[in-house]
Structure formats: C-alpha cells, structure tokens
Short mmCIF file of C-alpha atoms in Angstrom, two decimals:
data_model
loop_
_atom_site.label_atom_id
_atom_site.label_comp_id
_atom_site.label_asym_id
_atom_site.label_seq_id
_atom_site.Cartn_x
_atom_site.Cartn_y
_atom_site.Cartn_z
CA MET A 1 -6.90 -9.30 -10.71
CA SER A 2 -9.98 -8.61 -8.60
CA ALA A 3 -13.42 -8.16 -10.10
CA PRO A 4 -14.61 -4.59 -10.81
CA PHE A 5 -16.64 -2.90 -8.11
CA SER A 6 -18.38 0.41 -7.37
CA LEU A 7 -17.99 2.83 -4.47
CA ARG A 8 -20.47 5.42 -3.29
CA ILE A 9 -18.78 8.49 -1.77
CA PHE A 10 -21.06 10.84 0.16
CA VAL A 11 -19.53 14.26 0.86
CA ALA A 12 -21.46 14.87 4.04
CA ASP A 13 -20.63 18.55 4.62
CA GLY A 14 -20.30 19.63 0.99
CA ASP A 15 -16.51 19.97 1.26
CA PRO A 16 -14.55 17.36 -0.76
CA ASP A 17 -11.71 17.69 1.78
CA GLY A 18 -14.06 17.33 4.73
CA LEU A 19 -16.16 14.44 6.02
CA ARG A 20 -16.76 11.63 3.53
CA ILE A 21 -18.79 8.46 4.00
CA VAL A 22 -17.66 5.72 1.63
CA GLU A 23 -19.54 2.49 0.96
CA ARG A 24 -18.85 -0.38 -1.38
CA PHE A 25 -21.86 -1.56 -3.36
CA ASN A 26 -23.34 -4.81 -2.06
CA ALA A 27 -20.87 -5.00 0.85
CA SER A 28 -21.14 -4.32 4.58
CA ALA A 29 -17.95 -2.23 4.93
CA ARG A 30 -18.48 1.51 5.49
CA ALA A 31 -15.63 4.01 5.82
CA VAL A 32 -15.72 7.37 7.60
CA VAL A 33 -12.94 9.65 6.29
CA PHE A 34 -12.14 13.05 7.80
CA PRO A 35 -9.28 15.44 8.63
CA ARG A 36 -8.18 15.67 12.26
CA ALA A 37 -9.41 19.25 12.55
CA LEU A 38 -12.99 18.03 12.11
CA LEU A 39 -13.01 15.52 14.97
CA PRO A 40 -15.02 17.88 17.24
CA GLN A 41 -17.67 18.20 14.52
CA VAL A 42 -17.83 14.54 13.44
CA LYS A 43 -17.76 12.92 16.88
CA ALA A 44 -21.56 12.80 16.86
CA ARG A 45 -21.58 10.58 13.76
CA PRO A 46 -23.29 7.25 14.54
CA GLU A 47 -20.46 5.32 12.83
CA LEU A 48 -17.97 6.49 15.48
CA GLN A 49 -20.25 5.12 18.20
CA GLN A 50 -19.81 1.62 16.72
CA THR A 51 -17.16 -1.05 17.10
CA GLY A 52 -14.64 -0.78 14.30
CA VAL A 53 -11.07 -0.52 13.12
CA TYR A 54 -9.39 2.76 12.21
CA LEU A 55 -6.27 4.23 10.58
CA LEU A 56 -4.45 7.43 11.51
CA LEU A 57 -2.22 8.94 8.83
CA GLY A 58 0.10 11.91 8.78
CA PRO A 59 3.60 13.07 7.87
CA ARG A 60 6.66 11.44 9.33
CA PRO A 61 8.75 13.55 11.74
CA ASP A 62 11.39 14.07 9.02
CA GLY A 63 8.67 15.20 6.60
CA GLU A 64 9.51 12.45 4.08
CA GLY A 65 6.43 10.35 3.40
CA GLU A 66 3.63 9.22 5.68
CA LEU A 67 3.37 7.51 9.02
CA LEU A 68 0.53 5.10 9.85
CA TYR A 69 -1.17 3.92 13.00
CA VAL A 70 -3.67 1.04 12.98
CA GLY A 71 -6.11 0.64 15.86
CA GLU A 72 -9.45 -0.77 16.94
CA GLY A 73 -12.14 0.56 19.20
CA ASP A 74 -15.27 -0.67 20.91
CA PRO A 75 -16.50 1.94 20.06
CA ILE A 76 -14.09 3.94 17.89
CA LEU A 77 -14.72 7.46 19.23
CA PRO A 78 -13.04 7.18 22.66
CA ARG A 79 -9.89 5.84 21.02
CA LEU A 80 -9.82 8.78 18.58
CA GLN A 81 -10.33 11.26 21.41
CA ASP A 82 -7.44 9.66 23.28
CA HIS A 83 -5.22 9.93 20.20
CA GLN A 84 -6.25 13.58 19.81
CA SER A 85 -4.36 14.38 23.00
CA LYS A 86 -1.55 11.79 22.82
CA LYS A 87 -0.51 11.48 19.17
CA ASP A 88 0.73 14.53 17.30
CA PHE A 89 1.62 13.17 13.87
CA TRP A 90 -1.77 12.33 12.39
CA THR A 91 -3.68 14.71 10.15
CA ARG A 92 -6.47 12.43 8.89
CA ALA A 93 -8.43 9.42 10.05
CA ILE A 94 -10.31 6.60 8.38
CA GLY A 95 -12.68 4.47 10.42
CA PHE A 96 -14.25 1.24 9.18
CA VAL A 97 -17.46 -0.17 10.59
CA ALA A 98 -20.03 -2.67 9.37
CA VAL A 99 -23.39 -1.53 8.11
CA GLY A 100 -25.84 -2.57 10.83
CA GLY A 101 -23.15 -2.60 13.54
CA LEU A 102 -22.32 -6.29 13.10
CA LEU A 103 -18.68 -6.15 14.26
CA ASN A 104 -17.71 -7.19 17.78
CA LYS A 105 -14.50 -6.77 19.78
CA ALA A 106 -12.93 -10.02 18.54
CA HIS A 107 -13.74 -9.11 14.94
CA VAL A 108 -11.94 -5.77 15.08
CA GLN A 109 -9.00 -7.24 16.98
CA PHE A 110 -8.64 -9.70 14.10
CA LEU A 111 -8.85 -6.91 11.51
CA GLU A 112 -6.32 -4.81 13.41
CA ALA A 113 -3.84 -7.71 13.61
CA ARG A 114 -4.23 -8.55 9.92
CA LEU A 115 -3.82 -4.93 8.81
CA ILE A 116 -0.67 -4.50 10.89
CA ALA A 117 0.77 -7.74 9.52
CA LEU A 118 0.02 -6.65 5.94
CA ALA A 119 1.59 -3.22 6.46
CA ARG A 120 4.71 -4.78 7.99
CA ALA A 121 5.02 -7.21 5.07
CA ALA A 122 4.50 -4.52 2.40
CA LYS A 123 6.96 -2.10 4.09
CA ARG A 124 5.56 0.80 2.11
CA VAL A 125 4.68 3.06 5.06
CA PRO A 126 6.28 2.90 8.52
CA LEU A 127 4.01 2.09 11.46
CA ASP A 128 3.60 4.17 14.60
CA ASN A 129 2.28 1.11 16.45
CA GLY A 130 4.44 0.05 19.36
CA ASN A 131 2.81 -3.37 19.69
CA PHE A 132 2.05 -5.96 17.03
CA PRO A 133 -0.93 -7.97 18.31
CA GLY A 134 -1.64 -11.55 17.40
CA GLU A 135 -4.93 -12.66 15.90
CA PRO A 136 -7.68 -13.56 18.37
CA THR A 137 -9.38 -16.92 18.18
CA LEU A 138 -12.42 -16.79 15.93
CA SER A 139 -14.85 -19.46 14.80
CA GLU A 140 -14.36 -20.76 11.27
CA ALA A 141 -17.44 -18.86 10.11
CA ASP A 142 -16.42 -15.58 11.77
CA ARG A 143 -12.92 -15.82 10.36
CA ALA A 144 -14.28 -16.35 6.85
CA ASP A 145 -16.61 -13.36 7.26
CA MET A 146 -13.75 -11.14 8.47
CA GLU A 147 -11.52 -12.16 5.57
CA VAL A 148 -14.25 -11.00 3.19
CA PHE A 149 -14.68 -7.76 5.16
CA LEU A 150 -10.91 -7.24 5.08
CA SER A 151 -10.78 -7.78 1.31
CA HIS A 152 -13.47 -5.12 0.87
CA MET A 153 -11.48 -2.70 3.04
CA LEU A 154 -8.30 -3.37 1.09
CA GLY A 155 -10.12 -2.70 -2.17
CA MET A 156 -11.46 0.63 -0.89
CA LEU A 157 -8.27 1.99 0.67
CA PRO A 158 -6.26 2.69 -2.52
CA VAL A 159 -9.20 4.70 -3.84
CA LEU A 160 -8.93 6.74 -0.63
CA GLY A 161 -5.23 7.31 -1.24
CA VAL A 162 -3.89 4.69 1.17
CA HIS A 163 -1.41 2.22 -0.34
CA ALA A 164 0.29 1.00 2.84
CA PHE A 165 -1.14 -2.54 2.63
CA GLU A 166 -0.73 -3.25 -1.08
CA GLN A 167 1.39 -6.20 -2.08
CA VAL A 168 3.20 -6.07 -5.39
CA LYS A 169 1.20 -7.64 -8.22
CA ARG A 170 3.49 -8.69 -11.01
CA PRO A 171 1.77 -8.73 -14.39
CA PHE A 172 0.98 -12.06 -16.00
CA THR A 173 3.84 -13.41 -18.08
CA GLU A 174 3.68 -16.33 -20.46
CA THR A 175 6.88 -17.95 -19.27
CA ALA A 176 5.84 -17.83 -15.63
CA ALA A 177 2.26 -19.01 -15.83
CA GLN A 178 1.68 -20.73 -19.17
CA LEU A 179 4.80 -22.70 -19.83
CA SER A 180 6.42 -25.43 -17.80
CA THR A 181 10.19 -25.90 -17.80
CA ALA A 182 9.71 -28.30 -20.71
CA GLY A 183 7.89 -25.57 -22.65
CA THR A 184 4.47 -27.24 -22.61
CA PHE A 185 1.19 -25.46 -21.96
CA THR A 186 0.15 -25.74 -18.31
CA GLU A 187 -2.36 -23.03 -17.45
CA ALA A 188 -4.36 -20.35 -19.21
CA PRO A 189 -4.41 -16.83 -17.82
CA ASP A 190 -7.41 -15.60 -15.89
CA ALA A 191 -9.75 -13.41 -17.90
CA HIS A 192 -8.96 -10.45 -15.61
CA GLU A 193 -5.20 -11.08 -15.41
CA GLN A 194 -2.90 -8.18 -16.26
CA PRO A 195 -1.29 -8.47 -19.68
CA ALA A 196 2.43 -9.09 -19.85
CA ALA A 197 4.55 -5.99 -19.43
CA ALA A 198 8.06 -5.47 -20.73
CA GLU A 199 10.74 -6.32 -18.18
CA LEU A 200 13.06 -3.36 -17.84
CA TYR A 201 16.66 -3.07 -16.67
CA CYS A 202 18.71 -0.39 -14.96
CA SER A 203 22.41 -1.03 -14.47
CA GLY A 204 25.76 0.41 -13.53
CA LYS A 205 29.24 -0.89 -12.90
CA GLY A 206 28.87 -4.22 -11.09
CA PHE A 207 25.13 -4.13 -10.49
CA ARG A 208 21.86 -4.60 -12.36
CA ALA A 209 18.22 -4.15 -11.39
CA ARG A 210 15.05 -5.52 -12.99
CA GLY A 211 11.52 -4.16 -12.86
CA ASN A 212 8.52 -2.91 -14.78
CA ASP A 213 6.09 -0.02 -14.92
CA ALA A 214 2.76 -1.03 -13.38
CA ALA A 215 -0.53 0.55 -12.31
CA GLN A 216 0.64 0.60 -8.68
CA GLY A 217 3.86 2.44 -9.51
CA PHE A 218 7.27 1.27 -10.67
CA VAL A 219 8.07 -2.23 -9.38
CA VAL A 220 11.67 -3.25 -8.74
CA PHE A 221 11.95 -7.04 -8.51
CA ALA A 222 13.46 -9.07 -5.72
CA GLY A 223 17.09 -9.95 -6.38
CA SER A 224 17.82 -6.65 -8.11
CA GLU A 225 21.21 -5.19 -7.22
CA VAL A 226 21.83 -1.51 -6.53
CA SER A 227 24.81 0.77 -6.22
CA ALA A 228 26.41 0.56 -2.79
CA ALA A 229 27.62 4.16 -3.04
CA ALA A 230 25.55 7.35 -3.00
CA GLY A 231 26.71 10.03 -5.42
CA ALA A 232 26.85 13.75 -4.75
CA SER A 233 23.83 14.37 -7.00
CA LEU A 234 21.55 12.13 -4.95
CA THR A 235 18.82 14.18 -3.28
CA GLY A 236 18.43 14.05 0.48
CA SER A 237 14.97 12.49 0.26
CA VAL A 238 16.16 9.58 -1.91
CA GLU A 239 19.23 9.08 0.27
CA ARG A 240 16.94 8.80 3.29
CA LEU A 241 14.72 6.41 1.34
CA ARG A 242 17.71 4.16 0.65
CA LYS A 243 18.54 4.15 4.36
CA ASP A 244 14.91 3.43 5.24
CA LEU A 245 14.81 0.49 2.81
CA LEU A 246 17.95 -0.94 4.41
CA ALA A 247 16.52 -0.48 7.91
CA ALA A 248 13.23 -2.14 6.88
CA GLY A 249 14.98 -5.12 5.29
CA VAL A 250 13.73 -4.34 1.79
CA LEU A 251 17.38 -3.84 0.82
CA LYS A 252 19.95 -6.22 2.26
CA ILE A 253 23.73 -6.30 2.06
CA ASP A 254 25.14 -9.65 0.95
CA GLY A 255 28.89 -9.87 0.49
CA GLY A 256 29.10 -6.12 0.02
CA ILE A 257 26.33 -6.17 -2.61
CA HIS A 258 23.13 -4.24 -1.93
CA ARG A 259 20.20 -6.35 -3.14
CA PHE A 260 16.40 -6.16 -2.98
CA ALA A 261 15.05 -8.88 -0.70
CA GLN A 262 11.50 -8.48 -2.03
CA ASP A 263 9.57 -6.85 -4.85
CA TYR A 264 9.06 -3.19 -4.01
CA VAL A 265 6.84 -0.47 -5.50
CA PHE A 266 8.19 3.04 -5.98
CA SER A 267 6.10 6.11 -6.68
CA SER A 268 7.85 6.74 -10.00
CA PRO A 269 10.46 5.25 -12.38
CA SER A 270 12.83 8.12 -11.50
CA THR A 271 12.70 7.40 -7.77
CA ALA A 272 13.35 3.73 -8.49
CA ALA A 273 16.26 4.55 -10.80
CA SER A 274 17.77 7.01 -8.31
CA VAL A 275 17.69 4.39 -5.54
CA VAL A 276 19.25 1.79 -7.85
CA LEU A 277 21.96 4.05 -9.30
CA GLY A 278 22.74 6.02 -6.15
CA ARG A 279 22.43 9.32 -7.98
CA SER A 280 19.85 11.65 -9.44
CA ALA A 281 18.29 9.94 -12.46
CA ASN A 282 15.51 10.23 -15.04
CA GLY A 283 13.81 6.85 -14.84
CA ARG A 284 12.14 7.16 -18.23
CA ILE A 285 15.63 7.17 -19.76
CA GLU A 286 17.53 4.90 -17.37
CA TRP A 287 15.07 1.96 -17.46
CA LYS A 288 15.45 0.02 -20.74
CA ASP A 289 14.14 -3.22 -22.19
CA ALA A 290 16.28 -6.11 -23.44
CA GLN A 291 16.65 -4.39 -26.82
CA GLY A 292 17.93 -1.19 -25.24
CA ARG A 293 14.75 0.82 -25.80
CA THR A 294 14.09 3.32 -23.02
CA LEU A 295 10.88 3.42 -21.01
CA ARG A 296 10.19 6.79 -22.63
CA ALA A 297 10.46 5.30 -26.12
CA LEU A 298 8.24 2.36 -25.17
CA GLN A 299 5.58 4.63 -23.70
CA GLU A 300 5.63 6.93 -26.72
CA ALA A 301 5.29 3.97 -29.07
CA GLU A 302 2.37 2.57 -27.07
CA ALA A 303 0.64 5.98 -27.06
CA ALA A 304 1.08 6.30 -30.82
CA THR A 305 -0.36 2.83 -31.37
#
C-alpha cells in the first residue's frame, strides 16, 4: 500500500463542476481538470501552453461505461483544439504538466506510452487510441524521474474519478506472504499492507468463482469460472459487459468453460455476481465465505463490531 498523501484542489471559477487545478503536496505533477464545454474559456490557462500528457473521457457510443483517449502535446492546447473538432465522444479532459514546465517531448511520449500500456493491461475502460506507441529512449535519470512523475499521476487519478489504470491489489493474506509451503515464517507484512479479507465464493452448476470485497470494488480472481449461458433475467448492460470481457480477453473460453484470465475489479458485488451467474443477482447474498455466510451477513457483523 502506498504512503498517505495530500492533494490541493483549487476550484478556479467557483464551480465544483468547472475548472479545477489539482496539485499533490511536495510533488511536481499538476492536473488541469475541466468539462469540454469550458475549453474556449480555459484555453488561456498557462498550463495548457506547456508540454504535457492529457486524458479525454466520455461515454461509449452504446452508453455503457466510459471511453478513454490518452495523448500528449507540446504544448497541450493545440491537441485539445484538434480533438474539439475531430472527436465527438469526450465530455471532460484532464491535462498533466510539471510545475515549472520541466517536461519535454520525450518525457510526455514516455508518459503517454506507459499510460496506454497500463490501461490496456487493466482492461477496465476501452481506449479510443488507434495507435499504441512504444516508449522513447530516455536516459537512466530521466526515466527514473518520469516513473516518479507517473506514480504521482496514478495516485491522483482515482481521486479525480478515473480508475482506468488501476491494477487489482489483492489484500495481504497470511498463507500467501507469511508462510512458505512448509508452513514456516518467511516474511512479515508491510506496516501499510491491507489486512486479510475473507475470500468469497459464488457458484452454480458446474462453475465456481472466487473473489473478495475491496476498496477498489469487488475483485473476482483469475481462474474463476462463470456460467456459459445468459439467463432471461440478465440485464442488457451486464450481458454487454460479459461480451466486452470476452472481447478484451479478461474472460476466455477453455474447453467450453468460461474462465477469468486475470483478476478483475467490478463496480459492485451484484455486477460481479450477475456476470458470474449469467442472470440478475444480488451480490450481497450470492457471495459467501467458506462457512456459507453471505457478504451481507459478514458486513453486518463487521459493522456491529
């Protein structure tokens, strides 16, 4: 788990939904966040005259979830103006620059390539990018600096409501990190490590899924099996999600069995359960621990304690 940090959010025009300038304490990364409709008003901002990397976000054409575009600009503003006329989907933009204007073209090309690679690996939000650039050659020192800058960006983005780059963080478990196969002590947990969470199960005829409820959402673990059939009660949005997961390679078919190829975070236990069971489902009831206690019962017991 990362160390705690503070963000300063400046609402520049007094409207919480308008222009926001976000800075991380004791870091060089500065974010400029604004809705598309405000581009004519914010184009004079000095940050948009700098070299930086930016994200465009908006609804997918089918209306189910978000679409993401990652780009870089030297400076940012001309690229945003070009996208204003050529890309219809986006409704908000986030630009990242360095305090003091310390980023150059190679730096932002590196950041762009790394962000695209992370989004493709996480498979949480589809990309509108047609090309997937490779990383430019950087000196050892520049690369180290950009990795730190990237880590600061990735820490800020979830606070801004962007989860496209997040990798699943399984909570610390004793059997995985403290005990060797012989059962001897091998490693103590980090002081900031997440405590162990109950592993939960959701099953049907011929399939079984494993996961747990985490701060990021509900995590279904790699190797979990799901129903191959979609029932009549399955909502259209979840049915499309199942198809999207298959298309993205998150779900794979092996010998007729649908199985998760990687850990995947869902927005809620019910969405996870519906995908697994192939029907409408209440995740707080369908997910159970090894003793058969439902997620609802576990949460109520924890709240009472």
